[in-house]
Amino acid sequence: MLVSWKYKDRDTLYQSLDPRARLIFVLVLMLALMQVWDLRLILLFTAAALAQWLSSGLTFRETRTFWLIMLGFATALSLLTLLTGNGGWGTFVDTHIIWQGPWRWMTLSSERLAFAVAQFTRIVTLALFFAPIPYTIHPARYGVTFKGLGVGDKFAVATDLAFRFVPNLAHDFQTTMDAQKARGYELERAGGALKALRNLAPLLVPVTIGSILKGEDVIDAMDLRAFGTGPRTWYHRLVYRLRDYLLIGAAVVTFVLVSVLNLGLATFGDLWVPEVLVRLAS
Amino acid sequence: MATQTGQSASGTGNKWIKPLIPLAIIVVVSVVLLYVGGLINVMTSGEGSAALPLSSWLFSIVAGAVVIYGLYVGFADRPIWQVGTREVVYMAIGAALYGVLSWLTNFIQLPSISLVSLRPAAVIPVFFGIAFGPVVGFFSGFVGNVLGDALTGWGVYPLWDVGNGLMGMVPGLMLGFRNRERALNTLTYVVAGVAGLAAVLMLLNWNYTVSDFAGNEFAVGPLVWIPILAGVLVVGARYLFAKNIDTAAAVVWGALGVIVGMGFAAFGGIIQNGTSPGAAFFGEFVPAAGSNLLAVAILLPILLSAWTSAQARSGR
């Protein structure tokens, strides 16, 4: 069983940016985006997310799974919210009723339709902001990236180790499955969900317990090298450049601007209902 | 061992000062944003005072900061939160295992509206939390979910990453009790007490109405069956597994972890994605928590039993 990370080295502007700057950028913009339901404002964030995506050099072919899953998720979430009630913490009240079903919750209004479109766009935008991360950060750089973001040495090392353990554990899993199959084990044995779960025990238990016991060697090796007694140095060094500061600055300014306007103006960021939808109700 | 002792001593010395700087930054930024927002409000509406929105929020901000500071100071140096070499390695193993096993089972999709899959691997962060503590449990769930989604090519979903982390952290809190029976009894009494109190309050205020997100009002009385059912289920589970207290404690705390973690991720979507409570509950929480609860109930006792035997054999 081969584990392949989605990361590829690309000579793109996006990948030339410091991974810390990219993470701060998307996290801060996420906090800003979460404050608005106005589709016109959300589309500005969508444009930024698309610009980020295009600058990352990712192709549809290599990200097909992400698009399929994400669009399916956003569509289903918006549709179910449209059908089951008002979303968005009292963002709107059904004022312009287009259709009323036999039950009170079965209401189709201009506001609900506008909210569904805004919600769909916001979910897609949020997912789009985070999507390039696994494709553009080298698996061996996560530890030093988190360390650079202020996470303690121990957690940064644990992150690094986790990425390194993945191929080994996938290999152990394959070896265990082969050994169990040689003893007559069938993963796909017929049965309900409960039986299917129980069937996994002969695979799950040896791999888990075996990896914990093997971890003792790693613990001993680290202890012998005095792990945790002082600050660590890292093989890779991350250095912020002007473009990284600009990226972080743009995100922070956007967040402050959106937050201040949201607090100061009574209707800023509220749901926008286009006139064409209001006319549908009349 | 010497390493861990030295670190915990230095960590204890800093616990009063360490949280002050981030908390002060959060309070100052919040106050500045509120003040500037208030000024804009005055300039655009021409009425009221800039101090009004600030003063109404200031108490909440300071009170929140004081509560967080108190929790940190009170619990930071408890043994269950300490991280040594052993915990670092188990965090990495737990995360890698959860990532690989999730990746293998992400293909089995359950009918739901979110990225919820039949994930037997959900037992991994719960097991690591119970065996090695809440920090290891949280890390295994959080980073493991990131790894699993990255391997599958699904992207990054912070809300679900934190939810999976909580799923591992909450069961680990039982290590804070003197023994597993005490952990089980405490949880049973707390749930039964809260459920009983809620039921009594609802019965006494049968016609009291509350508003849902759509502004519709409904009476709380007819919903009294919810806390009663929850209380009966928890107390029933406690006595159903009375013969094996260790397993019962692990399964009940594991179930609590699944409910808290998946509840956080599903209902957090109401704020982040604007989902309706119905969509969050039926579309996300029920499928995610349901399948994970099954995995915990069936696989956790088997894993714990194997781990106990392995510990006895290895002498660790």
Coordinates of C-alpha atoms in Angstrom, one line a residue:
Chain A
M1 CA 0.0 0.0 0.0
L2 CA 1.6 3.2 -1.2
V3 CA 0.9 6.5 0.5
S4 CA 1.3 9.5 -1.7
W5 CA 1.1 13.0 -0.5
K6 CA -0.7 15.5 -2.7
Y7 CA 2.3 17.9 -2.5
K8 CA 4.3 18.7 -5.6
D9 CA 7.1 21.1 -6.0
R10 CA 5.9 24.0 -8.2
D11 CA 7.6 27.1 -9.4
T12 CA 4.7 29.4 -8.6
L13 CA 4.3 32.7 -6.8
Y14 CA 2.0 31.1 -4.2
Q15 CA 4.5 28.4 -3.3
S16 CA 7.3 30.9 -3.1
L17 CA 5.4 32.5 -0.1
D18 CA 6.3 31.5 3.5
P19 CA 3.9 28.7 4.6
R20 CA 3.3 30.6 7.8
A21 CA 2.1 33.7 5.9
R22 CA -0.2 31.5 3.8
L23 CA -1.7 29.9 6.9
I24 CA -2.2 33.3 8.7
F25 CA -3.7 34.7 5.5
V26 CA -6.4 32.1 5.2
L27 CA -7.2 31.9 9.0
V28 CA -7.6 35.7 9.3
L29 CA -9.7 36.0 6.1
M30 CA -11.9 33.1 7.4
L31 CA -12.6 35.2 10.5
A32 CA -13.5 38.2 8.3
L33 CA -15.6 36.2 5.9
M34 CA -17.6 34.7 8.8
Q35 CA -18.9 38.1 9.7
V36 CA -20.7 38.8 6.4
W37 CA -23.8 37.4 4.6
D38 CA -24.0 40.0 1.9
L39 CA -23.5 38.2 -1.4
R40 CA -21.7 41.2 -2.9
L41 CA -19.1 41.2 -0.1
I42 CA -18.8 37.4 -0.1
L43 CA -18.0 37.5 -3.8
L44 CA -15.0 39.8 -3.1
F45 CA -13.7 37.1 -0.8
T46 CA -14.4 34.5 -3.5
A47 CA -12.3 36.6 -6.0
A48 CA -9.4 36.6 -3.4
A49 CA -9.8 32.8 -3.0
L50 CA -9.8 32.2 -6.7
A51 CA -6.8 34.5 -7.2
Q52 CA -5.0 32.4 -4.5
W53 CA -6.1 29.2 -6.3
L54 CA -4.9 30.4 -9.7
S55 CA -1.6 31.6 -8.3
S56 CA -1.0 28.1 -6.8
G57 CA -0.9 26.5 -10.2
L58 CA -3.1 23.6 -9.2
T59 CA -5.0 21.9 -12.0
F60 CA -8.6 20.6 -11.9
R61 CA -7.3 17.1 -12.7
E62 CA -5.2 16.8 -9.6
T63 CA -7.9 18.4 -7.3
R64 CA -10.9 16.6 -8.8
T65 CA -11.8 14.8 -5.6
F66 CA -11.7 18.1 -3.6
W67 CA -14.1 19.8 -6.1
L68 CA -16.5 16.9 -6.2
I69 CA -16.7 16.6 -2.5
M70 CA -16.8 20.3 -1.7
L71 CA -19.4 21.2 -4.3
G72 CA -21.6 18.3 -3.2
F73 CA -21.2 19.3 0.4
A74 CA -22.0 23.0 -0.2
T75 CA -25.0 22.1 -2.4
A76 CA -26.5 19.6 0.1
L77 CA -25.9 21.9 3.1
S78 CA -27.5 24.9 1.4
L79 CA -30.5 22.9 0.1
L80 CA -31.2 21.2 3.5
T81 CA -31.0 24.6 5.2
L82 CA -33.4 26.0 2.6
L83 CA -35.8 23.2 3.3
T84 CA -35.6 22.9 7.1
G85 CA -35.6 26.5 8.3
N86 CA -33.7 29.7 8.6
G87 CA -30.0 29.6 8.9
G88 CA -27.4 32.1 10.0
W89 CA -28.4 33.0 13.6
G90 CA -31.5 35.1 12.8
T91 CA -29.9 36.7 9.8
F92 CA -33.3 37.2 8.2
V93 CA -37.0 36.8 8.7
D94 CA -39.2 35.3 6.0
T95 CA -40.9 38.5 4.8
H96 CA -41.6 38.0 1.1
I97 CA -43.3 34.6 0.9
I98 CA -43.1 32.9 -2.5
W99 CA -44.7 29.6 -1.5
Q100 CA -46.1 28.2 1.8
G101 CA -46.4 24.5 2.4
P102 CA -48.8 22.7 4.7
W103 CA -46.3 23.0 7.7
R104 CA -44.9 26.3 9.0
W105 CA -41.3 25.3 8.3
M106 CA -42.1 24.6 4.7
T107 CA -41.7 28.1 3.6
L108 CA -40.0 29.4 0.4
S109 CA -39.3 33.1 0.6
S110 CA -37.1 35.6 -1.3
E111 CA -34.9 35.9 1.8
R112 CA -34.4 32.1 2.1
L113 CA -33.4 31.9 -1.6
A114 CA -31.0 34.8 -1.2
F115 CA -29.6 33.1 1.9
A116 CA -29.1 29.8 0.1
V117 CA -27.1 31.5 -2.6
A118 CA -25.0 33.4 -0.1
Q119 CA -24.5 30.3 2.0
F120 CA -23.4 28.2 -0.9
T121 CA -21.0 30.9 -2.1
R122 CA -19.6 31.3 1.5
I123 CA -19.0 27.6 2.0
V124 CA -17.3 27.2 -1.4
T125 CA -15.1 30.3 -0.7
L126 CA -14.1 29.0 2.8
A127 CA -13.2 25.6 1.4
L128 CA -11.3 27.2 -1.5
F129 CA -9.2 29.3 0.8
F130 CA -7.9 26.2 2.6
A131 CA -7.8 23.8 -0.3
P132 CA -4.3 24.6 -1.7
I133 CA -2.6 23.9 1.7
P134 CA -2.0 20.2 1.5
Y135 CA -1.0 20.5 -2.2
T136 CA 1.5 23.3 -1.6
I137 CA 3.2 22.7 1.8
H138 CA 5.9 20.1 1.9
P139 CA 5.1 17.3 4.4
A140 CA 8.5 17.8 6.0
R141 CA 7.8 21.5 6.6
Y142 CA 4.7 21.4 8.8
G143 CA 6.7 21.0 12.0
V144 CA 8.9 24.0 11.4
T145 CA 5.9 26.0 10.1
F146 CA 3.9 25.4 13.3
K147 CA 7.0 26.1 15.4
G148 CA 7.3 29.4 13.5
L149 CA 3.6 30.2 14.3
G150 CA 4.4 30.0 18.0
V151 CA 3.5 26.3 18.7
G152 CA 5.8 24.7 21.3
D153 CA 8.7 22.5 20.2
K154 CA 7.1 19.4 21.4
F155 CA 3.9 19.8 19.4
A156 CA 6.0 20.9 16.3
V157 CA 8.1 17.7 16.6
A158 CA 5.0 15.6 17.1
T159 CA 3.5 17.0 13.9
D160 CA 6.8 16.3 12.0
L161 CA 6.9 12.8 13.4
A162 CA 3.2 12.1 12.5
F163 CA 3.9 12.9 8.8
R164 CA 7.0 10.6 8.9
F165 CA 5.1 7.7 10.5
V166 CA 2.3 7.7 7.9
P167 CA 4.1 5.6 5.2
N168 CA 5.4 3.2 7.9
L169 CA 2.0 2.6 9.4
A170 CA 0.4 2.2 5.9
H171 CA 3.0 -0.5 5.2
D172 CA 2.3 -2.2 8.6
F173 CA -1.4 -2.1 7.8
Q174 CA -0.8 -3.8 4.4
T175 CA 1.5 -6.4 6.0
T176 CA -1.0 -7.2 8.7
M177 CA -3.8 -7.4 6.2
D178 CA -1.8 -9.9 4.0
A179 CA -1.0 -12.0 7.1
Q180 CA -4.6 -12.1 8.2
K181 CA -5.8 -12.9 4.7
A182 CA -3.3 -15.8 4.6
R183 CA -5.2 -17.1 7.7
G184 CA -8.6 -16.9 5.9
Y185 CA -9.6 -13.4 7.0
E186 CA -12.0 -11.6 4.7
L187 CA -12.5 -7.9 5.1
E188 CA -15.5 -7.7 2.8
R189 CA -17.4 -10.5 4.7
A190 CA -21.2 -10.0 4.4
G191 CA -23.0 -8.6 7.4
G192 CA -24.5 -5.4 8.8
A193 CA -22.7 -2.3 10.0
L194 CA -22.0 -3.9 13.5
K195 CA -20.5 -7.0 11.9
A196 CA -18.4 -4.9 9.5
L197 CA -17.0 -2.9 12.4
R198 CA -16.2 -6.1 14.4
N199 CA -14.6 -7.5 11.3
L200 CA -12.1 -4.7 11.4
A201 CA -10.7 -5.7 14.8
P202 CA -8.2 -8.3 13.5
L203 CA -6.7 -5.5 11.4
L204 CA -7.0 -2.5 13.8
V205 CA -5.8 -4.1 17.0
P206 CA -2.5 -5.5 15.8
V207 CA -1.6 -2.4 13.8
T208 CA -2.4 -0.1 16.8
I209 CA -0.8 -2.1 19.6
G210 CA 2.2 -3.0 17.4
S211 CA 2.8 0.7 16.5
I212 CA 2.6 1.7 20.2
L213 CA 5.0 -0.9 21.3
K214 CA 7.4 0.0 18.4
G215 CA 7.1 3.6 19.6
E216 CA 9.0 2.7 22.7
D217 CA 12.2 2.5 20.7
V218 CA 11.6 6.0 19.4
I219 CA 11.0 7.2 22.9
D220 CA 14.2 5.6 24.1
A221 CA 16.2 7.1 21.2
M222 CA 14.8 10.6 21.8
D223 CA 15.4 10.4 25.6
L224 CA 19.0 9.3 25.0
R225 CA 19.4 12.4 22.8
A226 CA 18.1 14.5 25.7
F227 CA 14.9 15.5 23.9
G228 CA 13.0 18.3 25.5
T229 CA 15.8 19.6 27.8
G230 CA 16.3 22.8 25.8
P231 CA 15.2 24.8 22.8
R232 CA 15.5 22.9 19.5
T233 CA 17.0 24.0 16.2
W234 CA 15.5 23.0 12.9
Y235 CA 17.1 21.9 9.7
H236 CA 14.9 24.1 7.6
R237 CA 14.7 27.8 8.3
L238 CA 11.7 29.9 7.4
V239 CA 12.3 33.6 6.8
Y240 CA 9.6 36.2 6.2
R241 CA 10.1 38.4 3.1
L242 CA 8.4 41.6 2.0
R243 CA 5.7 39.7 0.0
D244 CA 4.9 37.6 3.1
Y245 CA 4.4 40.7 5.2
L246 CA 2.2 42.2 2.5
L247 CA 0.0 39.1 2.4
I248 CA -0.4 39.1 6.2
G249 CA -1.0 42.8 6.2
A250 CA -3.7 42.5 3.5
A251 CA -5.5 39.9 5.5
V252 CA -5.3 41.8 8.8
V253 CA -6.5 45.1 7.2
T254 CA -9.4 43.2 5.7
F255 CA -10.3 41.7 9.0
V256 CA -10.1 44.9 10.9
L257 CA -12.1 46.8 8.3
V258 CA -14.8 44.2 8.2
S259 CA -14.9 43.9 12.0
V260 CA -15.1 47.7 12.6
L261 CA -17.7 48.3 9.9
N262 CA -19.7 45.3 11.2
L263 CA -19.7 46.8 14.7
G264 CA -20.2 50.4 13.6
L265 CA -22.8 50.1 10.8
A266 CA -26.1 48.5 11.7
T267 CA -26.7 46.9 8.3
F268 CA -23.1 46.2 7.2
G269 CA -22.7 42.6 6.0
D270 CA -26.3 41.7 6.5
L271 CA -28.1 39.5 4.0
W272 CA -28.7 41.2 0.7
V273 CA -31.9 40.3 -1.1
P274 CA -31.8 41.2 -4.8
E275 CA -34.9 43.0 -6.1
V276 CA -35.5 40.2 -8.6
L277 CA -36.1 37.8 -5.8
V278 CA -38.4 40.2 -4.0
R279 CA -40.5 40.5 -7.2
L280 CA -40.9 36.7 -7.3
A281 CA -43.0 37.0 -4.1
S282 CA -45.4 39.6 -5.4
Chain B
M1 CA 12.2 11.0 33.9
A2 CA 14.6 13.8 35.0
T3 CA 13.7 15.7 31.9
Q4 CA 10.0 15.6 32.7
T5 CA 10.4 16.6 36.3
G6 CA 12.6 19.6 35.3
Q7 CA 10.1 20.8 32.7
S8 CA 7.1 20.6 34.9
A9 CA 8.8 22.6 37.6
S10 CA 9.6 25.4 35.2
G11 CA 6.1 25.2 33.7
T12 CA 4.6 25.6 37.1
G13 CA 6.6 28.8 37.8
N14 CA 5.3 30.4 34.7
K15 CA 1.7 29.5 34.9
W16 CA 0.6 32.8 36.4
I17 CA 2.3 35.0 33.8
K18 CA 2.2 32.8 30.7
P19 CA -1.5 33.3 29.8
L20 CA -1.5 37.0 30.6
I21 CA 0.1 38.3 27.4
P22 CA -2.2 36.5 24.8
L23 CA -5.2 37.3 27.0
A24 CA -4.2 41.0 27.2
I25 CA -3.7 41.1 23.4
I26 CA -7.2 39.6 22.8
V27 CA -8.8 42.1 25.3
V28 CA -7.0 45.1 23.9
V29 CA -7.8 44.2 20.2
S30 CA -11.5 43.5 21.1
V31 CA -11.8 46.9 23.0
V32 CA -10.1 48.8 20.1
L33 CA -12.4 47.2 17.5
L34 CA -15.5 48.0 19.6
Y35 CA -14.4 51.5 20.3
V36 CA -13.7 52.3 16.6
G37 CA -17.0 50.6 15.7
G38 CA -18.8 52.7 18.2
L39 CA -17.2 55.9 16.8
I40 CA -18.4 55.0 13.3
N41 CA -21.8 54.2 14.6
V42 CA -22.0 57.7 16.2
M43 CA -20.7 59.4 13.0
T44 CA -23.1 57.6 10.7
S45 CA -26.2 57.8 12.9
G46 CA -25.5 61.1 14.7
E47 CA -27.0 59.9 18.0
G48 CA -26.0 58.0 21.1
S49 CA -22.5 57.9 22.6
A50 CA -19.4 56.0 21.5
A51 CA -19.0 54.7 25.0
L52 CA -22.3 52.9 24.9
P53 CA -21.5 49.8 22.8
L54 CA -18.1 49.6 24.4
S55 CA -19.3 49.7 28.0
S56 CA -22.0 47.1 27.3
W57 CA -19.5 44.7 25.9
L58 CA -16.5 45.5 28.2
F59 CA -17.8 43.5 31.1
S60 CA -18.4 40.4 29.0
I61 CA -14.9 40.6 27.5
V62 CA -13.1 41.1 30.8
A63 CA -15.3 38.4 32.5
G64 CA -14.5 35.9 29.7
A65 CA -10.7 36.7 30.0
V66 CA -10.9 36.2 33.8
V67 CA -12.6 32.9 33.4
I68 CA -10.1 31.6 30.9
Y69 CA -7.2 32.8 33.1
G70 CA -8.7 31.1 36.1
L71 CA -9.2 27.8 34.2
Y72 CA -5.6 27.9 32.9
V73 CA -4.1 28.7 36.3
G74 CA -6.3 26.1 38.0
F75 CA -5.6 23.2 35.6
A76 CA -2.3 24.0 33.8
D77 CA 0.0 22.0 36.1
R78 CA -2.2 19.0 36.6
P79 CA -0.3 15.8 35.6
I80 CA -2.8 14.9 32.8
W81 CA -1.8 18.0 30.8
Q82 CA 2.0 17.5 31.0
V83 CA 3.8 16.5 27.8
G84 CA 7.1 14.6 27.9
T85 CA 8.9 12.5 25.2
R86 CA 6.5 9.6 25.7
E87 CA 3.5 11.8 24.9
V88 CA 5.2 13.4 21.9
V89 CA 5.7 10.0 20.3
Y90 CA 2.3 8.7 21.1
M91 CA 0.7 11.9 19.8
A92 CA 2.6 11.3 16.5
I93 CA 1.6 7.6 16.4
G94 CA -2.0 8.4 17.2
A95 CA -2.3 11.1 14.6
A96 CA -0.6 9.0 11.9
L97 CA -2.8 5.9 12.7
Y98 CA -6.0 8.0 12.7
G99 CA -4.9 9.6 9.4
V100 CA -4.0 6.3 7.6
L101 CA -7.1 4.4 8.9
S102 CA -9.4 7.4 8.1
W103 CA -8.0 7.6 4.6
L104 CA -8.7 3.8 4.1
T105 CA -12.3 4.2 5.4
N106 CA -13.1 7.6 3.9
F107 CA -14.3 5.8 0.8
I108 CA -17.2 4.3 2.8
Q109 CA -19.7 7.2 2.7
L110 CA -22.7 7.3 4.9
P111 CA -25.9 9.1 3.7
S112 CA -25.5 12.7 5.1
I113 CA -25.0 16.2 3.9
S114 CA -21.4 16.7 5.1
L115 CA -18.1 14.9 4.6
V116 CA -19.2 12.3 7.1
S117 CA -18.0 8.7 6.5
L118 CA -18.3 5.4 8.3
R119 CA -15.0 5.8 10.2
P120 CA -14.1 2.9 12.5
A121 CA -10.8 4.7 13.0
A122 CA -12.8 7.2 15.2
V123 CA -11.9 4.8 18.0
I124 CA -8.2 5.7 17.7
P125 CA -8.2 9.3 19.2
V126 CA -10.7 8.1 21.9
F127 CA -8.4 5.1 22.7
F128 CA -5.2 7.4 22.7
G129 CA -7.0 9.9 25.0
I130 CA -8.0 7.2 27.5
A131 CA -4.6 5.4 27.4
F132 CA -2.2 8.4 27.3
G133 CA -4.2 11.5 28.4
P134 CA -6.2 14.4 26.9
V135 CA -3.4 16.2 25.1
V136 CA -2.4 13.0 23.2
G137 CA -6.1 12.4 22.5
F138 CA -6.7 15.9 21.2
F139 CA -3.6 15.9 19.0
S140 CA -4.4 12.4 17.6
G141 CA -7.9 13.6 16.6
F142 CA -6.9 17.0 15.3
V143 CA -3.8 16.2 13.3
G144 CA -5.1 12.8 12.4
N145 CA -8.1 14.3 10.7
V146 CA -5.9 16.8 8.9
L147 CA -3.8 13.9 7.7
G148 CA -6.7 11.7 6.6
D149 CA -8.4 14.6 4.7
A150 CA -5.0 15.5 3.1
L151 CA -4.4 12.0 2.0
T152 CA -7.9 11.7 0.5
G153 CA -7.6 15.1 -1.2
W154 CA -10.7 16.6 0.5
G155 CA -9.0 19.8 1.6
V156 CA -8.8 21.3 5.1
Y157 CA -11.8 21.8 7.4
P158 CA -10.8 23.5 10.7
L159 CA -14.1 23.0 12.4
W160 CA -14.1 19.2 11.9
D161 CA -10.4 19.1 12.8
V162 CA -11.1 20.7 16.2
G163 CA -14.2 18.5 16.6
N164 CA -12.1 15.4 16.1
G165 CA -9.6 16.7 18.5
L166 CA -12.2 17.2 21.2
M167 CA -13.4 13.7 20.5
G168 CA -10.0 12.5 21.7
M169 CA -9.5 15.0 24.5
V170 CA -12.7 14.6 26.5
P171 CA -12.3 10.9 27.2
G172 CA -8.7 11.6 28.3
L173 CA -10.1 13.8 31.1
M174 CA -11.1 10.7 33.0
L175 CA -7.4 10.2 33.8
G176 CA -7.8 13.2 36.1
F177 CA -9.9 11.0 38.5
R178 CA -8.3 8.8 41.1
N179 CA -9.7 5.6 39.5
R180 CA -12.1 4.6 36.7
E181 CA -15.0 3.8 38.9
R182 CA -14.9 7.3 40.3
A183 CA -14.6 8.8 36.8
L184 CA -17.7 6.7 35.7
N185 CA -19.7 7.6 38.8
T186 CA -18.9 11.3 38.6
L187 CA -20.0 11.5 35.0
T188 CA -23.1 9.5 35.7
Y189 CA -24.1 11.7 38.6
V190 CA -23.4 14.9 36.7
V191 CA -25.4 13.8 33.6
A192 CA -28.3 12.4 35.8
G193 CA -28.3 15.6 38.0
V194 CA -28.3 18.0 35.0
A195 CA -30.9 16.0 33.2
G196 CA -33.1 15.8 36.3
L197 CA -32.8 19.5 37.0
A198 CA -33.6 20.3 33.4
A199 CA -36.6 18.0 33.5
V200 CA -37.9 19.5 36.8
L201 CA -37.5 23.1 35.5
M202 CA -39.3 22.2 32.2
L203 CA -42.2 20.6 34.1
L204 CA -42.5 23.6 36.4
N205 CA -42.4 26.0 33.5
W206 CA -44.5 23.9 31.0
N207 CA -45.8 26.9 29.1
Y208 CA -42.6 28.9 29.1
T209 CA -41.8 29.8 25.4
V210 CA -38.5 30.3 23.7
S211 CA -37.7 31.4 20.2
D212 CA -35.9 29.4 17.5
F213 CA -33.6 31.0 15.0
A214 CA -36.5 31.8 12.7
G215 CA -38.3 33.7 15.4
N216 CA -41.0 31.0 15.9
E217 CA -41.9 30.6 19.5
F218 CA -42.5 27.2 21.1
A219 CA -43.3 25.9 24.7
V220 CA -40.5 24.0 26.5
G221 CA -42.8 21.7 28.4
P222 CA -43.5 19.1 25.7
L223 CA -39.7 18.7 25.2
V224 CA -39.3 17.3 28.8
W225 CA -38.8 13.8 27.3
I226 CA -35.3 14.8 26.0
P227 CA -33.5 15.2 29.4
I228 CA -35.5 12.3 30.9
L229 CA -34.4 10.0 28.0
A230 CA -30.8 11.2 28.3
G231 CA -30.7 10.6 32.0
V232 CA -32.2 7.1 31.8
L233 CA -29.8 6.1 29.0
V234 CA -26.7 7.2 30.9
V235 CA -27.8 5.7 34.2
G236 CA -28.9 2.5 32.4
A237 CA -25.5 2.2 30.6
R238 CA -23.7 2.7 34.0
Y239 CA -25.5 -0.3 35.6
L240 CA -25.6 -2.4 32.4
F241 CA -21.8 -2.5 32.5
A242 CA -21.6 -2.8 36.3
K243 CA -19.6 -6.0 36.1
N244 CA -16.7 -4.4 34.1
I245 CA -16.2 -0.9 35.5
D246 CA -13.0 -0.2 33.5
T247 CA -14.7 -0.9 30.2
A248 CA -17.9 0.9 31.2
A249 CA -16.0 4.0 32.2
A250 CA -14.0 4.0 29.0
V251 CA -17.1 3.5 26.8
V252 CA -19.2 6.1 28.6
W253 CA -16.4 8.7 28.6
G254 CA -15.6 7.8 25.0
A255 CA -19.3 8.3 24.0
L256 CA -19.2 11.7 25.7
G257 CA -16.1 12.6 23.7
V258 CA -17.9 11.6 20.5
I259 CA -21.0 13.7 21.4
V260 CA -19.0 16.7 22.4
G261 CA -16.6 16.5 19.5
M262 CA -19.1 15.9 16.7
G263 CA -21.6 18.3 18.4
F264 CA -18.9 21.0 18.3
A265 CA -18.2 20.4 14.6
A266 CA -21.9 20.0 13.5
F267 CA -23.4 22.9 15.5
G268 CA -20.3 25.1 15.0
G269 CA -21.5 25.0 11.4
I270 CA -24.5 27.0 12.4
I271 CA -22.1 30.0 13.0
Q272 CA -19.5 29.2 10.3
N273 CA -21.7 28.0 7.5
G274 CA -25.1 29.4 8.5
T275 CA -26.8 25.9 8.6
S276 CA -30.2 25.6 10.2
P277 CA -30.2 23.7 13.5
G278 CA -32.3 21.0 11.8
A279 CA -29.7 20.6 9.1
A280 CA -26.8 20.6 11.6
F281 CA -28.6 18.0 13.8
F282 CA -30.0 15.6 11.2
G283 CA -27.6 16.2 8.4
E284 CA -24.3 16.3 10.3
F285 CA -24.5 15.4 14.0
V286 CA -26.6 12.3 13.8
P287 CA -24.6 10.5 11.0
A288 CA -21.2 11.5 12.4
A289 CA -21.9 10.9 16.0
G290 CA -24.0 7.7 15.3
S291 CA -21.3 6.0 13.3
N292 CA -18.5 7.0 15.7
L293 CA -20.5 5.9 18.7
L294 CA -20.9 2.5 17.1
A295 CA -17.2 2.3 16.4
V296 CA -16.4 3.3 20.0
A297 CA -18.9 0.9 21.6
I298 CA -17.6 -2.1 19.6
L299 CA -13.9 -1.5 19.0
L300 CA -12.8 0.4 22.2
P301 CA -13.3 -2.6 24.6
I302 CA -11.4 -4.8 22.2
L303 CA -8.5 -2.3 21.9
L304 CA -8.4 -1.7 25.7
S305 CA -8.3 -5.4 26.4
A306 CA -5.4 -5.9 23.9
W307 CA -3.5 -2.9 25.3
T308 CA -3.8 -4.2 28.9
S309 CA -2.4 -7.6 27.8
A310 CA 0.4 -5.9 25.8
Q311 CA 1.3 -3.7 28.8
A312 CA 1.5 -6.7 31.0
R313 CA 3.7 -8.5 28.5
S314 CA 6.1 -5.6 27.8
G315 CA 6.3 -4.6 31.5
R316 CA 5.9 -0.8 30.5

